[in-house]
Short mmCIF file of C-alpha atoms in Angstrom, two decimals:
data_model
loop_
_atom_site.label_atom_id
_atom_site.label_comp_id
_atom_site.label_asym_id
_atom_site.label_seq_id
_atom_site.Cartn_x
_atom_site.Cartn_y
_atom_site.Cartn_z
CA MET I 491 -26.54 46.28 -8.02
CA ILE I 492 -24.17 47.20 -4.60
CA TYR I 493 -20.61 45.99 -4.76
CA PRO I 494 -17.52 45.90 -2.67
CA LYS I 495 -15.45 48.84 -3.43
CA ILE I 496 -12.22 47.01 -2.60
CA PRO I 497 -11.09 45.66 -6.24
CA LEU I 498 -9.60 42.62 -5.46
CA ALA I 499 -12.71 41.70 -3.59
CA GLN I 500 -15.00 42.66 -7.15
CA SER I 501 -12.33 40.51 -9.28
CA ILE I 502 -13.21 37.51 -7.15
CA ILE I 503 -16.80 37.56 -7.55
CA GLN I 504 -16.48 38.44 -10.65
CA ILE I 505 -14.72 35.41 -11.55
CA CYS I 506 -16.60 33.09 -9.53
CA LEU I 507 -20.00 34.33 -11.25
CA ALA I 508 -17.88 33.76 -14.68
CA LYS I 509 -16.72 30.65 -13.98
CA GLY I 510 -20.45 29.22 -12.93
CA ILE I 511 -19.08 29.33 -9.05
CA THR I 512 -22.93 30.26 -7.58
CA THR I 513 -22.87 28.43 -4.20
CA ILE I 514 -21.39 30.51 -1.39
CA ILE I 515 -20.57 29.10 1.90
CA ILE I 516 -19.99 32.06 4.56
CA SER I 517 -18.58 32.41 7.86
CA PRO I 518 -19.17 35.33 10.04
CA GLY I 519 -16.39 37.66 10.06
CA SER I 520 -15.05 41.34 9.60
CA ARG I 521 -12.15 40.86 7.11
CA ASN I 522 -13.83 39.17 5.07
CA ALA I 523 -17.02 41.96 4.99
CA PRO I 524 -16.29 42.56 1.31
CA LEU I 525 -16.22 38.97 -0.20
CA THR I 526 -19.71 38.72 1.89
CA ILE I 527 -21.08 41.75 1.23
CA GLY I 528 -20.41 41.63 -2.46
CA PHE I 529 -21.64 37.78 -2.60
CA VAL I 530 -24.98 38.38 -0.87
CA SER I 531 -25.31 41.66 -2.43
CA ASN I 532 -25.25 39.90 -6.00
CA PRO I 533 -28.85 37.44 -6.37
CA ALA I 534 -27.11 35.32 -8.65
CA PHE I 535 -25.08 33.79 -5.55
CA GLU I 536 -27.05 31.47 -3.19
CA CYS I 537 -25.11 31.90 0.01
CA TYR I 538 -25.60 30.15 3.49
CA SER I 539 -24.11 31.67 6.47
CA ILE I 540 -22.95 28.84 9.43
CA ALA I 541 -21.15 30.34 11.80
CA ASP I 542 -18.64 27.13 12.47
CA GLU I 543 -15.80 27.30 10.17
CA ARG I 544 -15.52 23.35 10.56
CA ALA I 545 -19.25 22.94 10.35
CA ALA I 546 -19.44 24.97 7.11
CA ALA I 547 -16.85 23.26 4.82
CA PHE I 548 -18.31 19.78 6.22
CA PHE I 549 -21.85 21.39 4.33
CA ALA I 550 -20.10 22.61 2.10
CA LEU I 551 -18.14 19.35 1.50
CA GLY I 552 -21.69 17.75 1.12
CA ILE I 553 -23.15 20.21 -1.44
CA ALA I 554 -20.20 19.67 -3.30
CA GLN I 555 -20.55 15.60 -3.49
CA GLN I 556 -23.93 15.69 -4.73
CA THR I 557 -23.59 18.59 -7.26
CA LYS I 558 -20.72 17.38 -8.32
CA GLN I 559 -20.10 21.04 -8.45
CA PRO I 560 -17.42 23.36 -6.89
CA VAL I 561 -19.29 24.92 -3.62
CA ALA I 562 -16.86 28.27 -2.43
CA LEU I 563 -15.73 28.31 1.35
CA VAL I 564 -15.76 32.40 2.27
CA CYS I 565 -14.10 32.99 6.36
CA THR I 566 -12.70 36.23 7.80
CA SER I 567 -8.49 36.12 8.27
CA GLY I 568 -6.39 33.87 11.08
CA SER I 569 -7.82 31.02 12.86
CA ALA I 570 -11.20 30.93 11.11
CA LEU I 571 -8.38 29.17 8.13
CA LEU I 572 -7.34 26.56 10.44
CA ASN I 573 -11.39 25.12 10.99
CA TYR I 574 -11.33 24.19 7.10
CA TYR I 575 -8.65 21.86 7.09
CA PRO I 576 -10.58 18.90 8.16
CA ALA I 577 -12.78 18.75 5.47
CA PHE I 578 -10.66 20.20 3.05
CA ALA I 579 -7.79 17.16 3.28
CA GLU I 580 -11.20 14.84 3.13
CA ALA I 581 -12.50 16.51 -0.34
CA PHE I 582 -8.66 16.08 -1.20
CA TYR I 583 -8.90 12.61 -0.82
CA SER I 584 -12.56 12.52 -2.13
CA GLN I 585 -11.92 14.22 -4.69
CA ILE I 586 -14.49 16.64 -4.37
CA PRO I 587 -14.21 20.22 -5.42
CA LEU I 588 -13.95 23.06 -2.66
CA ILE I 589 -12.80 26.45 -3.44
CA VAL I 590 -11.58 28.17 -0.22
CA ILE I 591 -11.83 31.45 -0.20
CA SER I 592 -9.85 33.20 2.22
CA ALA I 593 -9.68 36.97 3.41
CA ASP I 594 -5.94 38.05 4.72
CA ARG I 595 -4.46 40.98 6.45
CA PRO I 596 -1.83 42.79 4.09
CA GLN I 597 1.21 41.57 3.82
CA SER I 598 3.16 44.14 5.99
CA LYS I 599 0.67 43.44 8.56
CA ILE I 600 1.42 39.72 9.44
CA ASP I 601 4.28 38.52 12.01
CA ILE I 602 4.35 41.81 13.17
CA GLY I 603 1.62 41.67 16.25
CA ASP I 604 -0.90 42.15 14.92
CA GLY I 605 -4.73 41.22 15.53
CA GLN I 606 -5.99 37.75 14.34
CA THR I 607 -3.11 37.37 11.68
CA ILE I 608 -1.46 34.23 11.00
CA ARG I 609 0.75 32.84 8.18
CA GLN I 610 -2.40 31.65 5.49
CA GLU I 611 -0.09 31.84 2.22
CA ASN I 612 -0.06 28.71 1.38
CA VAL I 613 -1.71 26.92 4.47
CA PHE I 614 -3.07 23.86 2.89
CA ILE I 615 0.13 23.10 1.00
CA ASN I 616 -0.05 19.23 0.92
CA HIS I 617 -3.49 19.18 0.34
CA SER I 618 -4.35 21.58 -1.78
CA LEU I 619 -4.66 21.14 -5.48
CA TYR I 620 -3.13 25.04 -6.49
CA ASN I 621 -2.43 27.77 -3.56
CA ALA I 622 -3.39 31.42 -5.49
CA ASN I 623 -2.21 33.41 -3.00
CA LEU I 624 -2.70 36.74 -4.36
CA ASN I 625 -1.74 40.72 -4.18
CA GLU I 626 -3.64 43.30 -3.01
CA VAL I 627 -3.85 45.14 -6.40
CA VAL I 628 -5.73 43.99 -8.76
CA SER I 629 -3.24 42.51 -11.40
CA LYS I 630 -3.50 39.84 -14.73
CA ALA I 631 -1.25 38.15 -12.73
CA ASN I 632 -4.34 38.08 -9.59
CA ASP I 633 -6.87 37.10 -11.95
CA PHE I 634 -5.12 34.23 -13.90
CA LYS I 635 -4.41 32.77 -10.07
CA ILE I 636 -7.95 33.32 -9.51
CA ASN I 637 -8.97 31.17 -12.79
CA GLU I 638 -6.44 28.65 -12.09
CA ALA I 639 -7.83 27.10 -8.87
CA ILE I 640 -11.89 27.83 -10.03
CA ASP I 641 -10.84 25.32 -13.24
CA LEU I 642 -8.19 22.73 -11.19
CA ALA I 643 -10.83 22.16 -8.82
CA LEU I 644 -13.71 21.53 -10.97
CA HIS I 645 -11.51 19.69 -13.45
CA LYS I 646 -9.01 17.96 -11.13
CA LYS I 647 -11.43 17.24 -8.40
CA GLY I 648 -10.35 18.71 -5.28
CA PRO I 649 -9.98 21.53 -3.38
CA VAL I 650 -8.25 24.90 -3.93
CA HIS I 651 -7.04 28.12 -1.51
CA ILE I 652 -7.47 31.72 -2.33
CA ASN I 653 -6.13 33.88 -0.26
CA ALA I 654 -7.28 37.44 -0.48
CA PRO I 655 -5.48 40.28 1.83
CA PHE I 656 -8.01 43.39 2.86
CA GLU I 657 -7.00 46.39 3.37
CA GLU I 658 -9.49 48.81 5.90
CA PRO I 659 -11.93 50.10 5.30
CA LEU I 660 -13.77 46.60 4.43
CA TYR I 661 -17.12 48.08 4.46
CA GLU I 662 -17.25 50.68 1.74
CA THR I 663 -19.38 50.08 -1.06
CA VAL I 664 -20.07 50.98 -4.60
CA SER I 665 -22.70 50.88 -7.41
CA GLU I 666 -20.51 50.10 -10.17
CA LEU I 667 -17.68 47.71 -10.66
CA SER I 668 -13.91 49.94 -10.94
CA VAL I 669 -12.28 46.51 -12.44
CA ASP I 670 -12.31 44.61 -15.78
CA VAL I 671 -11.50 40.46 -15.33
CA MET I 672 -9.97 38.77 -17.39
CA VAL I 673 -11.98 34.97 -17.49
CA ASN I 674 -9.95 31.76 -18.78
CA GLY I 675 -11.37 29.41 -21.11
CA PHE I 676 -10.19 26.21 -19.00
CA ALA I 677 -7.24 24.80 -20.89
CA ASN I 678 -7.51 20.65 -20.77
CA LEU I 679 -5.48 20.15 -18.05
CA ASN I 680 -6.51 16.02 -18.25
CA THR I 681 -3.24 13.56 -19.77
CA TRP I 682 -5.99 10.55 -19.89
CA SER I 683 -4.08 8.35 -21.97
CA THR I 684 -6.33 5.70 -24.52
CA ILE I 685 -6.48 2.27 -23.73
CA GLU I 686 -3.23 1.53 -25.63
CA ASN I 687 -2.32 -1.91 -26.05
CA ILE I 688 -5.19 -3.52 -24.56
CA SER I 689 -5.29 -6.74 -26.58
CA GLU I 690 -2.41 -7.42 -24.55
CA PHE I 691 -4.64 -6.92 -20.77
CA ALA I 692 -7.21 -9.12 -22.97
CA THR I 693 -4.80 -11.64 -23.47
CA ILE I 694 -3.79 -12.25 -19.91
CA TRP I 695 -7.38 -12.07 -18.68
CA ASN I 696 -8.60 -14.40 -21.27
CA ASN I 697 -5.40 -16.95 -19.78
CA SER I 698 -6.60 -16.29 -16.17
CA THR I 699 -9.56 -18.38 -14.43
CA LYS I 700 -9.58 -16.47 -10.95
CA LYS I 701 -10.38 -12.32 -11.69
CA MET I 702 -12.14 -10.30 -8.75
CA ILE I 703 -13.49 -6.65 -9.29
CA LEU I 704 -12.87 -4.94 -6.13
CA VAL I 705 -15.19 -1.43 -6.10
CA GLY I 706 -14.32 1.08 -3.32
CA VAL I 707 -16.46 4.27 -2.49
CA ASN I 708 -18.31 4.82 -6.03
CA GLU I 709 -21.40 7.36 -7.44
CA PRO I 710 -24.84 6.13 -8.16
CA ASN I 711 -25.35 5.17 -11.33
CA LEU I 712 -22.39 5.34 -12.84
CA ILE I 713 -21.58 2.15 -13.97
CA ASN I 714 -23.69 1.08 -16.47
CA GLU I 715 -26.13 -2.14 -16.70
CA LYS I 716 -24.22 -3.73 -19.30
CA THR I 717 -21.28 -3.27 -17.69
CA ILE I 718 -22.30 -5.34 -14.85
CA ALA I 719 -24.98 -7.84 -16.56
CA VAL I 720 -20.96 -9.00 -18.34
CA LEU I 721 -19.12 -9.54 -15.33
CA ALA I 722 -21.82 -11.02 -13.52
CA GLN I 723 -22.27 -13.88 -15.94
CA ASP I 724 -18.33 -14.85 -16.38
CA GLU I 725 -17.54 -17.71 -13.78
CA SER I 726 -14.47 -17.00 -13.90
CA VAL I 727 -15.25 -13.93 -11.91
CA VAL I 728 -15.87 -12.15 -8.99
CA VAL I 729 -17.54 -8.51 -8.10
CA MET I 730 -16.69 -7.95 -4.45
CA THR I 731 -18.74 -4.48 -3.46
CA GLU I 732 -19.30 -2.22 -0.54
CA THR I 733 -22.08 -0.68 0.97
CA THR I 734 -20.76 2.67 0.21
CA SER I 735 -19.86 1.42 -3.82
CA ASN I 736 -23.18 1.76 -5.30
CA VAL I 737 -23.08 -0.69 -7.75
CA TYR I 738 -25.31 -3.73 -7.24
CA HIS I 739 -26.10 -6.92 -8.91
CA PRO I 740 -27.70 -10.37 -7.69
CA SER I 741 -24.55 -12.15 -7.59
CA PHE I 742 -21.99 -9.34 -6.45
CA ILE I 743 -20.69 -9.70 -2.92
CA ASN I 744 -21.59 -6.60 -1.15
CA ASN I 745 -20.50 -8.04 2.41
CA ILE I 746 -17.25 -8.98 2.45
CA ASP I 747 -16.10 -9.27 6.04
CA THR I 748 -19.00 -11.76 6.50
CA ILE I 749 -17.96 -13.91 3.48
CA ILE I 750 -14.36 -13.68 4.42
CA THR I 751 -13.62 -13.35 7.80
CA PRO I 752 -13.81 -16.66 8.95
CA PHE I 753 -11.60 -18.80 5.80
CA THR I 754 -8.87 -20.66 6.75
CA ASN I 755 -5.55 -20.21 5.11
CA GLU I 756 -5.83 -22.61 2.78
CA GLU I 757 -9.30 -21.29 1.29
CA PHE I 758 -7.22 -17.55 1.64
CA GLU I 759 -4.73 -18.97 -0.95
CA ASP I 760 -7.64 -20.54 -2.76
CA PHE I 761 -9.11 -17.64 -3.05
CA ARG I 762 -6.08 -15.48 -4.35
CA PRO I 763 -7.38 -13.50 -7.60
CA GLU I 764 -4.96 -14.19 -10.14
CA ILE I 765 -6.01 -10.43 -11.41
CA LEU I 766 -7.58 -8.18 -9.51
CA VAL I 767 -9.04 -4.75 -10.52
CA THR I 768 -10.44 -1.73 -8.99
CA PHE I 769 -12.16 1.50 -9.12
CA GLY I 770 -13.89 3.41 -7.44
CA GLY I 771 -12.28 5.12 -3.93
CA MET I 772 -11.48 3.89 -0.61
CA ILE I 773 -12.10 0.66 0.34
CA VAL I 774 -13.40 0.14 4.00
CA SER I 775 -12.99 -3.58 5.05
CA LYS I 776 -9.39 -3.82 6.78
CA ARG I 777 -10.14 -8.19 6.00
CA ILE I 778 -9.59 -7.67 1.94
CA LYS I 779 -7.40 -5.69 2.37
CA ALA I 780 -5.33 -7.50 4.72
CA PHE I 781 -5.79 -10.38 2.34
CA LEU I 782 -4.73 -8.66 -0.86
CA ARG I 783 -1.59 -7.16 0.83
CA LYS I 784 -0.87 -10.92 1.88
CA TYR I 785 -2.11 -12.93 -0.93
CA LYS I 786 -1.48 -10.34 -3.93
CA PRO I 787 -2.38 -10.97 -6.80
CA LYS I 788 -0.26 -11.32 -10.00
CA HIS I 789 -1.97 -8.65 -12.00
CA HIS I 790 -3.47 -5.26 -10.37
CA TRP I 791 -5.16 -3.26 -12.44
CA HIS I 792 -6.72 0.22 -12.04
CA ILE I 793 -9.31 2.55 -13.28
CA ASP I 794 -9.81 6.16 -12.65
CA THR I 795 -9.14 9.34 -14.47
CA LEU I 796 -7.11 10.62 -12.21
CA ARG I 797 -4.81 8.44 -9.22
CA ALA I 798 -3.91 5.26 -8.32
CA TYR I 799 -3.77 4.07 -5.01
CA ASP I 800 -0.70 0.97 -4.65
CA THR I 801 -3.32 -0.10 -1.88
CA PHE I 802 -2.17 -3.58 -1.97
CA ASN I 803 1.74 -3.19 -2.52
CA ALA I 804 1.07 -5.35 -5.97
CA LEU I 805 -0.34 -2.10 -8.65
CA THR I 806 0.61 -3.56 -12.44
CA LYS I 807 -0.79 -1.11 -14.33
CA HIS I 808 -3.06 2.35 -14.16
CA PHE I 809 -6.02 3.01 -16.69
CA GLU I 810 -6.87 6.32 -17.07
CA VAL I 811 -9.94 6.36 -18.03
CA ASN I 812 -13.24 6.43 -16.28
CA PRO I 813 -14.67 2.74 -15.72
CA ASN I 814 -17.59 2.54 -18.22
CA THR I 815 -14.75 3.51 -21.32
CA PHE I 816 -12.32 0.84 -20.04
CA PHE I 817 -15.16 -2.08 -20.18
CA GLU I 818 -16.87 -0.94 -22.85
CA VAL I 819 -13.38 -1.26 -25.51
CA PHE I 820 -12.08 -3.79 -23.12
CA LEU I 821 -14.87 -6.59 -22.66
CA PRO I 822 -15.32 -7.29 -26.45
CA LEU I 823 -12.11 -8.43 -26.09
CA THR I 824 -12.46 -10.82 -23.46
CA GLU I 825 -13.28 -14.50 -23.77
CA VAL I 826 -15.36 -16.93 -21.49
CA VAL I 827 -13.25 -18.87 -19.37
CA LYS I 828 -13.80 -22.20 -17.93
CA SER I 829 -13.39 -21.71 -13.94
CA ASP I 830 -14.84 -22.40 -10.76
CA TYR I 831 -14.20 -19.56 -9.04
CA PHE I 832 -17.49 -17.88 -8.94
CA GLU I 833 -19.13 -21.15 -8.19
CA LYS I 834 -16.80 -21.96 -4.88
CA LEU I 835 -17.62 -18.91 -3.45
CA GLU I 836 -21.36 -18.89 -4.22
CA ALA I 837 -21.59 -21.32 -2.39
CA VAL I 838 -19.86 -19.96 0.68
CA LYS I 839 -22.14 -16.76 0.33
CA LEU I 840 -25.28 -18.94 0.43
CA LEU I 841 -23.96 -20.67 4.12
CA ARG I 842 -22.89 -17.32 5.09
CA LYS I 843 -26.51 -16.04 4.38
CA GLN I 844 -28.10 -19.04 5.88
CA LYS I 845 -25.59 -18.11 9.41
CA HIS I 846 -25.95 -14.55 9.44
CA GLU I 847 -30.04 -15.01 9.20
CA ILE I 848 -29.78 -17.77 12.19
CA TYR I 849 -27.66 -15.38 14.20
CA LEU I 850 -29.22 -12.48 14.12
CA ALA I 851 -32.55 -13.91 14.71
CA LYS I 852 -31.33 -15.08 18.00
CA ILE I 853 -29.56 -12.03 19.54
CA GLN I 854 -30.80 -9.64 21.59
CA PHE I 855 -30.81 -6.35 21.35
CA SER I 856 -27.59 -4.36 20.56
CA ASP I 857 -25.60 -2.26 17.86
CA PHE I 858 -26.02 -5.50 15.93
CA LYS I 859 -29.64 -5.89 16.40
CA VAL I 860 -30.24 -2.13 15.69
CA PHE I 861 -28.18 -1.56 12.15
CA GLU I 862 -30.10 -4.43 10.73
CA LYS I 863 -33.71 -3.35 12.15
CA VAL I 864 -32.61 0.13 10.38
CA ILE I 865 -31.75 -0.64 7.30
CA GLN I 866 -34.82 -2.87 6.47
CA SER I 867 -36.51 0.00 7.48
CA LEU I 868 -35.15 2.68 4.59
CA PRO I 869 -37.92 4.39 3.29
CA LYS I 870 -36.94 3.16 -0.93
CA ASN I 871 -34.75 5.64 -3.80
CA SER I 872 -34.35 8.04 -0.58
CA GLN I 873 -30.50 8.70 0.51
CA LEU I 874 -28.74 7.30 3.47
CA GLN I 875 -25.47 9.41 4.70
CA ILE I 876 -23.00 7.13 7.11
CA SER I 877 -20.70 8.38 9.88
CA ASN I 878 -17.12 6.81 10.65
CA SER I 879 -16.05 4.60 12.62
CA SER I 880 -18.55 1.48 14.05
CA ALA I 881 -21.09 3.14 12.31
CA ILE I 882 -19.75 2.83 8.32
CA ARG I 883 -18.33 -0.65 9.15
CA TYR I 884 -21.68 -2.44 11.28
CA ALA I 885 -23.62 -0.88 7.30
CA GLN I 886 -21.24 -3.24 5.34
CA LEU I 887 -22.88 -6.81 7.16
CA ILE I 888 -26.18 -5.47 6.41
CA ASP I 889 -27.90 -6.27 2.79
CA ILE I 890 -29.62 -2.59 1.40
CA ASP I 891 -32.02 -1.99 -0.80
CA PRO I 892 -30.89 -1.07 -4.41
CA SER I 893 -32.52 2.04 -4.55
CA ILE I 894 -31.07 3.63 -1.82
CA GLU I 895 -28.06 5.96 -2.37
CA VAL I 896 -25.48 5.57 0.31
CA TYR I 897 -22.37 8.09 1.15
CA CYS I 898 -19.79 8.51 3.57
CA ASN I 899 -16.95 10.44 4.50
CA ARG I 900 -14.22 7.89 3.55
CA GLY I 901 -11.57 9.71 1.99
CA THR I 902 -10.00 10.55 5.65
CA SER I 903 -12.06 8.13 7.18
CA GLY I 904 -12.57 11.05 10.16
CA ILE I 905 -15.51 11.28 12.67
CA ASP I 906 -15.57 15.15 12.49
CA GLY I 907 -17.96 16.37 9.85
CA SER I 908 -20.08 13.34 9.33
CA THR I 909 -23.04 15.22 10.71
CA SER I 910 -22.47 18.43 8.71
CA THR I 911 -21.71 16.82 4.97
CA ALA I 912 -24.62 15.16 5.50
CA ILE I 913 -27.06 17.94 6.30
CA GLY I 914 -25.05 19.37 2.96
CA ALA I 915 -26.13 16.85 1.20
CA ALA I 916 -29.65 16.90 2.27
CA VAL I 917 -30.25 20.60 1.00
CA ALA I 918 -28.54 19.50 -2.22
CA ASN I 919 -30.82 16.61 -3.05
CA LYS I 920 -34.02 16.72 -3.00
CA LYS I 921 -34.33 12.87 -1.81
CA GLN I 922 -35.61 12.03 1.56
CA THR I 923 -31.65 11.54 3.61
CA ILE I 924 -31.57 9.69 6.53
CA PHE I 925 -28.13 9.71 8.56
CA ILE I 926 -26.75 6.59 11.20
CA THR I 927 -24.26 7.99 13.69
CA GLY I 928 -23.03 6.62 16.71
CA ASP I 929 -23.06 9.19 19.42
CA ILE I 930 -18.84 9.92 19.66
CA GLY I 931 -19.48 11.08 16.05
CA PHE I 932 -22.57 13.21 16.64
CA LEU I 933 -21.62 14.38 20.09
CA TYR I 934 -18.35 15.71 17.79
CA ASP I 935 -20.18 17.51 15.62
CA SER I 936 -22.85 19.00 17.23
CA ASN I 937 -22.51 22.32 15.79
CA ALA I 938 -23.84 20.88 12.81
CA LEU I 939 -26.98 21.32 14.11
CA TRP I 940 -26.42 24.99 14.44
CA ASN I 941 -27.64 25.63 10.65
CA ASN I 942 -30.64 27.18 9.08
CA TYR I 943 -31.52 25.10 6.10
CA ILE I 944 -31.63 21.80 7.04
CA PRO I 945 -34.70 20.59 5.67
CA LYS I 946 -37.87 19.85 7.52
CA ASN I 947 -37.66 15.58 6.19
CA PHE I 948 -34.01 14.92 7.29
CA LYS I 949 -33.67 12.27 10.00
CA ILE I 950 -30.92 11.47 12.42
CA ILE I 951 -30.60 8.05 13.48
CA LEU I 952 -28.05 8.25 16.61
CA ILE I 953 -26.63 4.88 18.26
CA ASN I 954 -26.00 5.70 21.57
CA ASN I 955 -23.68 3.16 22.86
CA GLY I 956 -22.29 5.65 25.47
CA GLY I 957 -18.79 5.82 23.60
CA GLY I 958 -16.63 4.61 21.42
CA GLY I 959 -17.29 1.35 20.55
CA ILE I 960 -15.27 0.40 17.85
CA PHE I 961 -12.18 0.49 20.30
CA ARG I 962 -13.56 -2.48 22.28
CA ILE I 963 -13.23 -5.08 19.14
CA LEU I 964 -9.68 -3.12 18.25
CA PRO I 965 -6.60 -5.31 19.63
CA GLY I 966 -5.67 -4.04 23.28
CA HIS I 967 -9.45 -3.64 24.51
CA GLU I 968 -9.89 -4.26 28.44
CA GLU I 969 -11.64 -2.38 31.18
CA SER I 970 -10.28 -0.54 32.91
CA PRO I 971 -10.05 4.01 33.71
CA VAL I 972 -7.62 4.44 31.54
CA PHE I 973 -9.55 2.34 28.35
CA ASN I 974 -12.83 3.69 29.29
CA THR I 975 -11.59 7.15 29.23
CA PHE I 976 -9.29 8.02 26.76
CA PHE I 977 -9.84 5.27 24.40
CA GLU I 978 -13.36 4.43 24.60
CA THR I 979 -14.39 7.92 25.87
CA SER I 980 -17.40 6.67 28.18
CA HIS I 981 -20.16 9.19 28.67
CA GLY I 982 -23.47 10.07 30.01
CA LEU I 983 -24.89 12.47 27.34
CA THR I 984 -27.75 12.43 25.06
CA ALA I 985 -28.76 14.12 21.90
CA GLU I 986 -32.51 15.29 24.28
CA HIS I 987 -31.32 18.78 25.14
CA LEU I 988 -29.63 19.72 21.62
CA ALA I 989 -32.42 18.32 19.37
CA LYS I 990 -34.85 20.97 22.09
CA MET I 991 -32.41 23.81 21.41
CA TYR I 992 -31.80 23.79 18.04
CA GLY I 993 -36.23 22.85 17.46
CA PHE I 994 -35.74 19.17 15.62
CA GLU I 995 -38.34 16.08 16.68
CA TYR I 996 -36.91 13.92 19.43
CA SER I 997 -37.51 10.41 20.31
CA ILE I 998 -35.60 7.23 21.72
CA ALA I 999 -35.51 3.50 21.58
CA ASN I 1000 -34.12 0.82 23.71
CA ASP I 1001 -35.67 -2.43 22.89
CA GLU I 1002 -36.77 -4.08 19.30
CA THR I 1003 -40.58 -2.54 20.09
CA SER I 1004 -39.59 0.54 20.44
CA LEU I 1005 -37.42 0.83 17.55
CA GLU I 1006 -39.80 -0.23 15.38
CA ASN I 1007 -42.70 2.39 16.70
CA SER I 1008 -40.14 4.72 16.59
CA LEU I 1009 -39.07 3.72 12.82
CA ASN I 1010 -42.70 4.05 12.06
CA ALA I 1011 -42.88 7.63 13.63
CA LEU I 1012 -39.93 8.95 12.47
CA TYR I 1013 -40.63 8.64 8.49
CA ALA I 1014 -44.35 9.82 9.12
CA GLN I 1015 -43.57 12.75 10.89
CA ASN I 1016 -42.05 15.32 7.67
CA GLU I 1017 -42.48 19.13 9.60
CA LYS I 1018 -39.28 19.20 11.35
CA PRO I 1019 -36.14 17.69 11.44
CA SER I 1020 -36.19 14.87 13.16
CA ILE I 1021 -33.81 12.77 16.10
CA LEU I 1022 -33.89 9.07 16.81
CA GLU I 1023 -32.06 8.31 19.98
CA ILE I 1024 -31.65 4.50 20.16
CA PHE I 1025 -29.36 3.45 23.62
CA THR I 1026 -27.48 0.03 22.98
CA PRO I 1027 -26.08 -2.20 26.43
CA THR I 1028 -22.43 -0.34 25.60
CA LEU I 1029 -20.70 -3.97 27.32
CA GLU I 1030 -22.25 -6.72 25.17
CA ASN I 1031 -22.02 -5.25 21.48
CA ASN I 1032 -18.60 -5.85 20.96
CA SER I 1033 -19.34 -9.72 21.67
CA ILE I 1034 -22.37 -10.04 20.49
CA LEU I 1035 -19.95 -8.53 16.98
CA LEU I 1036 -17.17 -10.78 16.87
CA GLN I 1037 -19.22 -14.03 18.03
CA TYR I 1038 -20.73 -13.71 14.74
CA PHE I 1039 -17.35 -14.02 13.27
CA LYS I 1040 -17.12 -17.40 15.40
CA GLU I 1041 -20.69 -18.77 13.95
CA LEU I 1042 -20.85 -18.26 9.71
CA VAL I 1043 -19.28 -21.38 9.54
#
């Protein structure tokens, strides 16, 4: 076996191996050579080479998103490390385990004018669960920090940073280890509370006729079927989900904006819940957030083992357990309450469904029409990755088959690494993966395609409306050079040459007939990854979407 000669590199590698951290994403560099040599030379590690650090970090995020296990990132010193930050922040807010291992110059070389040096220690301090600033000399203190970082990434579900200074020579190797590392057993860092005094909350529940369950970003198959069935049968409960919730039942509301956007003030007041129960991650719908902030519930309970964001400025209780544990204990204490809360909303839901179908049947080819056709075409039991901005918002308006798993980077809601994340997820999950994206997000992360590990059946559906279409539906839109250049970012670019350069199958659609034919061909072709680029009318998309909400009543 070949090992790096530098003892600190040996320590990091051996502790990673002992802790089961075996997926390593490496960006080429010189200062990280001891780590690269050590990881790549050991067949126990699965190593990937991704040149662009920003793309590498999101690629790692996609793998960790699927495996639920920490993925290690390895980079050289200097600005390379800073390119991890967007994905690092996403991992923090989405509670995804990442371990950044950065090579550094020795402390004596920092701030003296040496090349490729920055102040790397604690560079992620605002979003890192732990910062292991190591010393050059191998020590038990170093080992403790490495152990602590890895344990926290896994058990607290988030990103950590290990900064390792290496002095030259960097490329020397040995055939025997020169260190005896300390590997700690994980001390239980969780402080989950038991569901104490649960009966008092059951009493509040049993005396309320309007209860809302709102589910944010959620892992597929997380909530057991018994809990779903009980909530679905309670006439005093309305369950509202989103595409990213991955929770389904015919009685649940899965298109929130379609339901509540046309409400009058009186209808909003009547819809105000007495109790709001939330679980899962970030909520996409701005309208439901605005509604609950204005029409606050008397009680807001959030269920999560780690965090409780006071999203609606109304939080009254945080249950530090997983949702299944909570409902298994709580629901047997509840009673049937006579209420028309669900019945009223079900009537609205049926009306909106009729109006929705009428409207979509008559509109011209546009972003909205494309999302309807694309989502309806998705293969059963596939995985859907969606980029941020307008793409994830359109997806909330269209029913999706319950067998399809849905993911989106909603931690920071950025467009910067959606493609890279989707590719990482496709590598880690053997399901057919389809990625739906807009043109700006796709172009912004085009280095995601500079990747030698893309599965042959990976599909990108690129909706190109010539710019940042979401800005056309936000306040302040007006046709002007300032808007078109600095907000919408108008362009005349396509993915054709990128597809050719990176070896993707490429096709286009610009009307319903070509879209249907192209979708059929897209799913039939699995010899190499594919891009289907769909061109929609820039100037009509926003008016078609805005008119939709007007015609729902």
